[in-house]
Amino acid sequence: MKVLVTGATGRTGSEVVKALLERGVDVRALTRKQLKPGTLPSAVEIALGDLTDPVSTAEALKDVDKLFLLIAGVPDEIVQALTTYSLSKRAGLKHMTYLSVYQADRFLEVPHFAAKYAVEEAIRAGRMPYTILRPAYFVQNERGLKAALTDTGVYPIPAGNRGVAVTDVRDIAEVAAISLTEEGHEGKTYDLVSSDMLTGPGAAATWSKLLGKKITYAGHGDFDNFEVRMRKTGNPLRETANPISWLAHDLRLMFEGFVERGFRNTEDQTARVAALLGRPPRTYSAYAEELATEWATS
Ligand SMILES: NC(=O)c1ccc[n+]([C@@H]2O[C@H](COP(=O)([O-])OP(=O)(O)OC[C@H]3O[C@@H](n4cnc5c(N)ncnc54)[C@H](OP(=O)(O)O)[C@@H]3O)[C@@H](O)[C@H]2O)c1
């Protein structure tokens, strides 16, 4: 069986590639660029293409059986997703696992949530077998906070006090691989949440303990300033500077929603993820420990 993985060079997609290879699946990775040797495991077949281009996308879908579809944080997310979906149906693929977002339908004022929910609904209404994955806030986002935490001593994410559900991308990858290789996952939508939740003050306390110094929560009282900072310095959820105004505004709306209404998980949802994985999902605190150890030795 061969699976096309989009976003294969990114945080989540690269873990999906690994998880599929571990299960003996043939993997084709879609990327827009010539990759340096070693970027992906040598067993992976590379398809050069761009999801904004239906011709190269259709070419990449030839002779594959299934698809893992991840669209990057882009303003034309819905166009890329629905184009790839229709081409996958036309190519006769047997299954697609789509990366959406937790509570996609509860934050419809946030462009990237609304786009994902519209895509989910199109997939549910279509006739192609599917699994929808709804991960929450990636614990891996915190990798981009090294300077803020270790130099400035500030936890800068306006996570609020109500609770933000979290997910480790390695757990997403495992569930994606399960959904693409095992029976019983067709037509399912999985909330992928861990057992712990993020709050601004809670994160500051966690990092204070791990780094052995006082970390202050920057608060969530000034979203104008948060948006301006993001426009200037880049997306705080990524390591690389990505100063894009539309995304700064989109993420502002998302965090405002989280502060006002929360983005909480439930014990039932966590138990369902544990049942899928056969073990408890990875937690925020475990990843924070991993990062603190890495930063201390690098
Ligand atoms: N961060 C969070 O907390 C969070 C939570 C829930 C859901 N999500 C969702 O997760 C997704 C992002 O996942 P990620 O962080 O793993 O991604 P990422 O690391 O930012 O990687 C983006 C990937 O998309 C590919 N890509 C970008 N534009 C493309 C195009 N036009 N055609 C083909 N490929 C393209 C890139 O490949 P090349 O550069 O090799 O072409 C790269 O592999 C978004 O949909 C986001 O909404 C994020």
Coordinates of N, CA, C and O in Angstrom, one line a residue, residues 114-257:
A114 N -12.7 28.0 10.6 CA -13.9 28.0 9.7 C -13.5 27.2 8.4 O -14.3 26.4 7.9
A115 N -12.3 27.4 7.9 CA -11.9 26.7 6.7 C -11.9 25.2 6.9 O -12.4 24.4 6.1
K116 N -11.3 24.8 8.1 CA -11.2 23.4 8.4 C -12.6 22.8 8.6 O -12.9 21.7 8.1
Y117 N -13.5 23.5 9.2 CA -14.8 23.0 9.4 C -15.6 22.8 8.1 O -16.2 21.8 7.9
A118 N -15.4 23.8 7.2 CA -16.0 23.7 5.9 C -15.5 22.5 5.1 O -16.2 21.7 4.5
V119 N -14.2 22.2 5.2 CA -13.6 21.1 4.6 C -14.1 19.8 5.2 O -14.5 18.8 4.5
E120 N -14.2 19.8 6.5 CA -14.7 18.6 7.2 C -16.1 18.2 6.7 O -16.4 17.1 6.4
E121 N -17.0 19.3 6.6 CA -18.3 19.1 6.1 C -18.4 18.5 4.7 O -19.2 17.7 4.3
A122 N -17.5 19.1 3.8 CA -17.4 18.6 2.4 C -17.0 17.1 2.4 O -17.6 16.3 1.7
I123 N -16.1 16.8 3.3 CA -15.6 15.4 3.3 C -16.7 14.4 3.8 O -16.9 13.3 3.3
R124 N -17.4 14.9 4.9 CA -18.5 14.1 5.4 C -19.6 13.9 4.4 O -20.3 12.8 4.3
A125 N -19.9 14.9 3.6 CA -20.9 14.8 2.6 C -20.5 14.0 1.3 O -21.3 13.6 0.5
G126 N -19.2 13.8 1.2 CA -18.7 13.1 0.0 C -18.7 11.6 0.1 O -19.2 11.1 1.2
R127 N -18.3 10.9 -0.9 CA -18.4 9.5 -0.8 C -17.1 8.7 -0.6 O -17.0 7.5 -0.8
M128 N -16.1 9.5 -0.3 CA -14.8 8.8 -0.2 C -14.6 8.5 1.3 O -14.8 9.3 2.2
P129 N -14.1 7.2 1.6 CA -13.9 6.9 3.0 C -12.8 7.8 3.6 O -11.8 8.2 3.0
Y130 N -13.1 8.2 4.9 CA -12.3 9.3 5.5 C -12.1 9.0 7.0 O -13.0 8.3 7.6
T131 N -11.1 9.6 7.6 CA -11.0 9.8 9.0 C -10.6 11.3 9.2 O -9.7 11.8 8.5
I132 N -11.2 12.0 10.1 CA -10.9 13.4 10.4 C -10.2 13.4 11.8 O -10.7 12.9 12.8
L133 N -9.0 14.0 11.8 CA -8.3 14.2 13.1 C -8.4 15.6 13.6 O -8.2 16.6 12.8
R134 N -8.8 15.8 14.8 CA -8.9 17.2 15.4 C -8.0 17.4 16.5 O -8.4 17.3 17.7
P135 N -6.7 17.7 16.2 CA -5.8 18.0 17.3 C -6.0 19.4 17.9 O -6.5 20.3 17.2
A136 N -5.5 19.6 19.1 CA -5.6 20.8 19.8 C -4.3 21.6 19.7 O -3.5 21.3 18.8
Y137 N -4.0 22.5 20.6 CA -2.7 23.3 20.6 C -1.5 22.3 20.6 O -1.4 21.5 21.6
F138 N -0.6 22.4 19.6 CA 0.5 21.5 19.6 C 1.5 21.9 20.7 O 1.9 23.0 20.9
V139 N 1.9 20.9 21.5 CA 2.9 21.1 22.5 C 4.2 21.6 21.9 O 5.0 22.4 22.5
Q140 N 4.4 21.1 20.7 CA 5.7 21.5 19.9 C 5.7 23.0 19.6 O 6.8 23.5 19.3
N141 N 4.6 23.7 19.7 CA 4.7 25.2 19.5 C 5.7 25.8 20.5 O 6.3 26.8 20.2
E142 N 5.8 25.2 21.7 CA 6.7 25.8 22.7 C 8.1 25.9 22.4 O 8.9 26.6 23.0
R143 N 8.5 25.0 21.4 CA 9.9 25.1 20.9 C 10.3 26.5 20.5 O 11.5 26.9 20.6
G144 N 9.4 27.2 19.9 CA 9.7 28.6 19.5 C 9.8 29.6 20.6 O 10.1 30.8 20.3
L145 N 9.6 29.2 21.8 CA 9.6 30.2 22.9 C 10.9 30.2 23.7 O 11.0 30.8 24.7
K146 N 11.9 29.5 23.1 CA 13.2 29.4 23.9 C 13.7 30.8 24.3 O 14.0 31.0 25.5
A147 N 13.8 31.7 23.4 CA 14.4 33.1 23.8 C 13.5 33.7 24.8 O 14.0 34.3 25.8
A148 N 12.2 33.7 24.6 CA 11.3 34.4 25.6 C 11.5 33.8 27.0 O 11.5 34.5 28.0
L149 N 11.5 32.5 27.0 CA 11.6 31.8 28.3 C 13.0 31.9 28.9 O 13.1 32.2 30.1
T150 N 14.0 31.6 28.2 CA 15.3 31.4 28.8 C 16.0 32.8 28.9 O 16.8 33.0 29.8
D151 N 15.8 33.7 28.0 CA 16.4 35.0 28.0 C 15.6 36.1 28.8 O 16.0 36.7 29.8
T152 N 14.3 36.3 28.3 CA 13.5 37.3 28.8 C 12.8 36.9 30.1 O 12.3 37.8 30.9
G153 N 12.5 35.6 30.3 CA 11.8 35.1 31.5 C 10.3 35.4 31.4 O 9.7 35.6 32.5
V154 N 9.8 35.4 30.2 CA 8.3 35.6 30.0 C 7.7 34.5 29.3 O 8.2 34.0 28.3
Y155 N 6.5 34.1 29.7 CA 5.7 33.1 29.0 C 4.7 34.0 28.1 O 3.8 34.6 28.7
P156 N 4.9 34.1 26.8 CA 4.3 35.1 26.0 C 2.9 34.7 25.4 O 2.3 35.6 24.8
I157 N 2.5 33.5 25.5 CA 1.3 33.0 24.8 C 0.1 33.4 25.6 O 0.0 33.0 26.8
P158 N -0.9 34.2 25.1 CA -2.0 34.6 25.8 C -3.1 33.5 26.0 O -4.2 33.5 25.4
A159 N -2.7 32.4 26.7 CA -3.5 31.2 26.8 C -4.7 31.4 27.7 O -5.6 30.6 27.7
G160 N -4.7 32.4 28.6 CA -5.8 32.7 29.4 C -5.8 31.8 30.6 O -4.9 31.0 30.9
N161 N -7.0 31.7 31.3 CA -7.1 31.0 32.6 C -8.1 29.8 32.5 O -8.2 29.0 33.4
R162 N -8.8 29.7 31.4 CA -9.9 28.7 31.3 C -9.4 27.3 31.0 O -10.1 26.3 31.3
G163 N -8.3 27.2 30.2 CA -7.8 25.9 29.8 C -7.8 25.7 28.3 O -8.8 25.9 27.7
V164 N -6.6 25.4 27.8 CA -6.4 25.2 26.4 C -6.0 23.7 26.2 O -4.9 23.4 26.8
A165 N -6.7 22.9 25.5 CA -6.4 21.5 25.3 C -5.1 21.4 24.4 O -4.9 22.3 23.6
V166 N -4.3 20.4 24.6 CA -3.0 20.3 23.9 C -2.9 18.9 23.3 O -3.6 17.9 23.7
T167 N -2.0 18.8 22.3 CA -1.7 17.6 21.6 C -0.2 17.6 21.2 O 0.3 18.6 20.8
D168 N 0.4 16.4 21.3 CA 1.8 16.2 20.9 C 1.7 15.7 19.4 O 0.9 14.7 19.2
V169 N 2.4 16.3 18.5 CA 2.3 15.9 17.1 C 2.7 14.4 16.9 O 2.2 13.8 15.9
R170 N 3.5 13.9 17.7 CA 3.8 12.4 17.6 C 2.6 11.6 17.8 O 2.5 10.5 17.2
D171 N 1.7 12.0 18.7 CA 0.4 11.3 18.9 C -0.5 11.4 17.7 O -1.2 10.5 17.3
I172 N -0.5 12.6 17.1 CA -1.3 12.8 15.8 C -0.8 11.8 14.8 O -1.6 11.1 14.1
A173 N 0.6 11.7 14.7 CA 1.1 10.8 13.6 C 0.8 9.4 13.9 O 0.4 8.6 12.9
E174 N 0.8 9.0 15.1 CA 0.4 7.6 15.4 C -1.0 7.3 15.1 O -1.3 6.2 14.5
V175 N -1.9 8.2 15.5 CA -3.3 7.9 15.2 C -3.5 8.0 13.6 O -4.3 7.2 13.1
A176 N -2.8 8.9 13.0 CA -3.0 9.0 11.5 C -2.5 7.7 10.9 O -3.3 7.1 10.0
A177 N -1.4 7.1 11.3 CA -0.9 5.8 10.8 C -1.9 4.7 11.1 O -2.2 3.9 10.2
I178 N -2.5 4.7 12.3 CA -3.5 3.7 12.6 C -4.7 3.8 11.7 O -5.2 2.8 11.1
S179 N -5.2 5.0 11.5 CA -6.4 5.2 10.7 C -6.1 4.8 9.2 O -7.1 4.5 8.5
L180 N -4.9 4.9 8.8 CA -4.6 4.6 7.4 C -4.2 3.1 7.2 O -4.1 2.6 6.0
T181 N -3.9 2.4 8.3 CA -3.5 1.0 8.1 C -4.4 0.0 8.8 O -4.2 -1.2 8.6
E182 N -5.3 0.4 9.6 CA -6.2 -0.6 10.3 C -7.6 -0.4 10.0 O -8.0 0.7 9.5
E183 N -8.4 -1.4 10.2 CA -9.8 -1.3 9.9 C -10.6 -0.5 11.0 O -10.1 -0.4 12.1
G184 N -11.7 0.0 10.7 CA -12.6 0.5 11.7 C -12.6 2.0 12.0 O -13.1 2.5 12.9
H185 N -11.8 2.7 11.1 CA -11.7 4.1 11.4 C -12.4 5.0 10.3 O -12.3 6.2 10.3
E186 N -13.1 4.3 9.4 CA -13.8 5.0 8.4 C -15.0 5.8 8.9 O -15.8 5.3 9.8
G187 N -15.1 7.1 8.4 CA -16.3 7.9 8.8 C -16.1 8.4 10.3 O -17.1 8.9 10.8
K188 N -15.0 8.3 10.8 CA -14.8 8.7 12.3 C -14.1 10.1 12.3 O -13.3 10.5 11.5
T189 N -14.5 10.9 13.3 CA -13.8 12.1 13.7 C -13.3 12.0 15.1 O -14.0 11.7 16.0
Y190 N -11.9 12.1 15.2 CA -11.3 11.9 16.4 C -10.8 13.2 17.0 O -10.0 13.9 16.4
D191 N -11.2 13.6 18.2 CA -10.7 14.7 19.0 C -9.4 14.2 19.6 O -9.4 13.2 20.4
L192 N -8.3 14.8 19.2 CA -7.0 14.3 19.7 C -6.5 15.3 20.8 O -5.9 16.4 20.5
V193 N -6.8 15.0 22.1 CA -6.4 15.8 23.2 C -5.7 15.0 24.2 O -5.9 13.8 24.4
S194 N -4.8 15.7 25.0 CA -4.1 15.1 26.1 C -4.9 15.2 27.4 O -6.0 15.7 27.4
S195 N -4.2 14.8 28.5 CA -4.9 14.8 29.8 C -4.7 16.2 30.5 O -5.5 16.5 31.3
D196 N -3.6 16.9 30.2 CA -3.4 18.1 30.8 C -3.8 19.3 29.9 O -3.9 19.1 28.7
M197 N -4.0 20.5 30.4 CA -4.4 21.6 29.7 C -3.4 22.8 30.0 O -2.8 22.8 31.0
L198 N -3.4 23.7 29.0 CA -2.5 24.8 29.2 C -3.3 26.0 29.7 O -4.4 26.3 29.2
T199 N -2.7 26.7 30.7 CA -3.2 28.1 31.0 C -2.0 29.0 31.1 O -0.8 28.5 31.2
G200 N -2.2 30.3 31.0 CA -1.0 31.2 31.0 C -0.3 31.1 32.3 O 0.9 30.8 32.3
P201 N -1.0 31.2 33.5 CA -0.3 31.2 34.8 C 0.3 29.8 35.0 O 1.4 29.6 35.6
G202 N -0.4 28.7 34.6 CA 0.1 27.3 34.8 C 1.4 27.1 34.0 O 2.3 26.5 34.5
A203 N 1.4 27.6 32.7 CA 2.6 27.4 31.9 C 3.8 28.2 32.6 O 4.9 27.6 32.6
A204 N 3.5 29.4 33.1 CA 4.6 30.2 33.7 C 5.1 29.4 34.9 O 6.4 29.3 35.1
A205 N 4.2 28.8 35.7 CA 4.7 28.0 36.8 C 5.5 26.8 36.4 O 6.5 26.5 37.0
T206 N 5.0 26.1 35.4 CA 5.7 24.9 34.9 C 7.2 25.3 34.5 O 8.1 24.6 34.8
W207 N 7.2 26.4 33.7 CA 8.6 26.7 33.1 C 9.5 27.3 34.2 O 10.7 27.1 34.2
S208 N 8.9 28.0 35.2 CA 9.7 28.5 36.4 C 10.4 27.3 37.1 O 11.6 27.3 37.3
K209 N 9.6 26.2 37.3 CA 10.2 25.1 37.9 C 11.2 24.4 37.1 O 12.3 24.1 37.5
L210 N 10.9 24.2 35.8 CA 11.9 23.5 34.9 C 13.1 24.3 34.6 O 14.2 23.7 34.5
L211 N 13.0 25.6 34.6 CA 14.2 26.4 34.2 C 14.9 27.0 35.5 O 16.0 27.6 35.3
G212 N 14.3 26.7 36.6 CA 14.9 27.2 37.9 C 15.0 28.7 38.0 O 16.0 29.2 38.6
K213 N 14.1 29.4 37.4 CA 14.1 30.9 37.6 C 12.6 31.4 37.4 O 11.8 30.6 36.8
K214 N 12.4 32.6 37.8 CA 11.0 33.1 37.7 C 10.6 33.4 36.3 O 11.2 34.2 35.6
I215 N 9.5 32.8 35.8 CA 9.0 33.1 34.5 C 7.6 33.8 34.7 O 6.8 33.2 35.5
T216 N 7.4 34.9 34.1 CA 6.2 35.7 34.3 C 5.2 35.5 33.1 O 5.7 35.5 32.0
Y217 N 4.0 35.3 33.4 CA 3.0 35.2 32.3 C 2.7 36.6 31.8 O 2.4 37.5 32.6
A218 N 2.8 36.8 30.5 CA 2.7 38.1 29.9 C 1.2 38.6 29.9 O 1.0 39.8 29.7
G219 N 0.3 37.7 30.2 CA -1.1 38.1 30.4 C -1.9 38.0 29.0 O -1.3 37.7 28.0
H220 N -3.1 38.4 29.2 CA -4.0 38.3 28.0 C -4.9 39.6 27.9 O -6.0 39.5 27.4
G221 N -4.4 40.7 28.4 CA -5.2 41.9 28.5 C -5.1 42.8 27.3 O -5.8 43.8 27.2
D222 N -4.1 42.6 26.4 CA -3.8 43.5 25.3 C -3.6 42.8 24.0 O -2.5 42.6 23.6
F223 N -4.7 42.4 23.4 CA -4.6 41.7 22.1 C -4.1 42.6 21.0 O -3.6 42.1 20.0
D224 N -4.4 43.9 21.0 CA -3.8 44.8 20.0 C -2.3 44.7 19.9 O -1.7 44.5 18.9
N225 N -1.7 44.7 21.1 CA -0.3 44.6 21.2 C 0.2 43.3 20.8 O 1.2 43.1 20.1
F226 N -0.5 42.2 21.2 CA -0.1 40.8 20.8 C -0.1 40.7 19.2 O 0.9 40.2 18.7
E227 N -1.1 41.3 18.6 CA -1.2 41.2 17.1 C 0.0 42.0 16.5 O 0.6 41.5 15.5
V228 N 0.2 43.2 17.0 CA 1.3 44.0 16.4 C 2.6 43.3 16.6 O 3.4 43.2 15.7
R229 N 2.8 42.7 17.8 CA 4.1 42.0 18.0 C 4.3 40.9 17.0 O 5.3 40.6 16.5
M230 N 3.2 40.1 16.8 CA 3.2 39.0 15.9 C 3.5 39.5 14.5 O 4.3 38.8 13.7
R231 N 2.9 40.6 14.1 CA 3.2 41.1 12.7 C 4.7 41.5 12.6 O 5.3 41.3 11.6
K232 N 5.3 42.0 13.7 CA 6.7 42.4 13.6 C 7.7 41.3 13.7 O 8.6 41.2 13.0
T233 N 7.4 40.4 14.7 CA 8.4 39.4 15.0 C 8.1 38.0 14.5 O 8.9 37.2 14.6
G234 N 6.9 37.8 14.0 CA 6.6 36.5 13.5 C 5.7 35.7 14.3 O 5.3 36.1 15.4
N235 N 5.3 34.6 13.8 CA 4.4 33.7 14.5 C 5.0 33.1 15.7 O 6.0 32.3 15.6
P236 N 4.5 33.3 16.9 CA 5.1 32.8 18.1 C 5.0 31.2 18.2 O 5.6 30.6 19.0
L237 N 4.1 30.7 17.4 CA 3.9 29.2 17.4 C 4.9 28.5 16.5 O 4.8 27.3 16.4
R238 N 5.7 29.2 15.8 CA 6.7 28.6 15.0 C 8.1 29.1 15.3 O 8.3 30.2 15.8
E239 N 9.1 28.3 15.1 CA 10.5 28.7 15.3 C 10.9 29.8 14.4 O 11.7 30.7 14.7
T240 N 10.5 29.7 13.1 CA 10.9 30.6 12.1 C 10.1 31.8 12.1 O 8.9 31.7 12.3
A241 N 10.7 33.0 11.8 CA 9.9 34.2 11.7 C 9.0 34.1 10.5 O 9.3 33.6 9.5
N242 N 7.7 34.5 10.7 CA 6.7 34.3 9.7 C 5.8 35.5 9.8 O 4.6 35.4 10.1
P243 N 6.3 36.7 9.5 CA 5.5 37.9 9.8 C 4.5 38.2 8.8 O 4.6 39.0 7.9
I244 N 3.3 37.5 8.9 CA 2.3 37.6 7.9 C 1.1 38.2 8.7 O 0.5 37.6 9.6
S245 N 0.6 39.4 8.1 CA -0.5 40.1 8.9 C -1.8 39.3 9.0 O -2.4 39.3 10.1
W246 N -2.2 38.6 8.0 CA -3.4 37.9 8.1 C -3.4 36.8 9.2 O -4.3 36.6 9.9
L247 N -2.2 36.1 9.3 CA -2.0 35.1 10.3 C -2.0 35.7 11.7 O -2.5 35.1 12.7
A248 N -1.3 36.8 11.8 CA -1.3 37.5 13.1 C -2.7 37.8 13.6 O -3.1 37.6 14.8
H249 N -3.6 38.3 12.7 CA -5.0 38.6 13.0 C -5.8 37.3 13.3 O -6.5 37.2 14.3
D250 N -5.5 36.3 12.5 CA -6.2 35.0 12.7 C -5.9 34.4 14.1 O -6.8 34.0 14.8
L251 N -4.6 34.4 14.5 CA -4.2 33.8 15.7 C -4.7 34.7 16.9 O -5.0 34.2 18.0
R252 N -4.8 36.0 16.7 CA -5.3 36.9 17.7 C -6.8 36.5 18.0 O -7.2 36.4 19.2
L253 N -7.5 36.3 16.9 CA -8.9 35.9 17.1 C -9.0 34.6 17.8 O -9.9 34.4 18.7
M254 N -8.1 33.6 17.5 CA -8.1 32.3 18.1 C -7.9 32.5 19.6 O -8.7 31.9 20.5
F255 N -6.8 33.2 20.0 CA -6.5 33.3 21.5 C -7.6 34.1 22.2 O -7.9 33.8 23.3
E256 N -8.2 35.1 21.5 CA -9.3 35.8 22.2 C -10.4 34.9 22.5 O -11.0 34.9 23.6
G257 N -10.7 34.0 21.5 CA -11.7 33.0 21.7 C -11.4 32.0 22.9 O -12.2 31.7 23.7

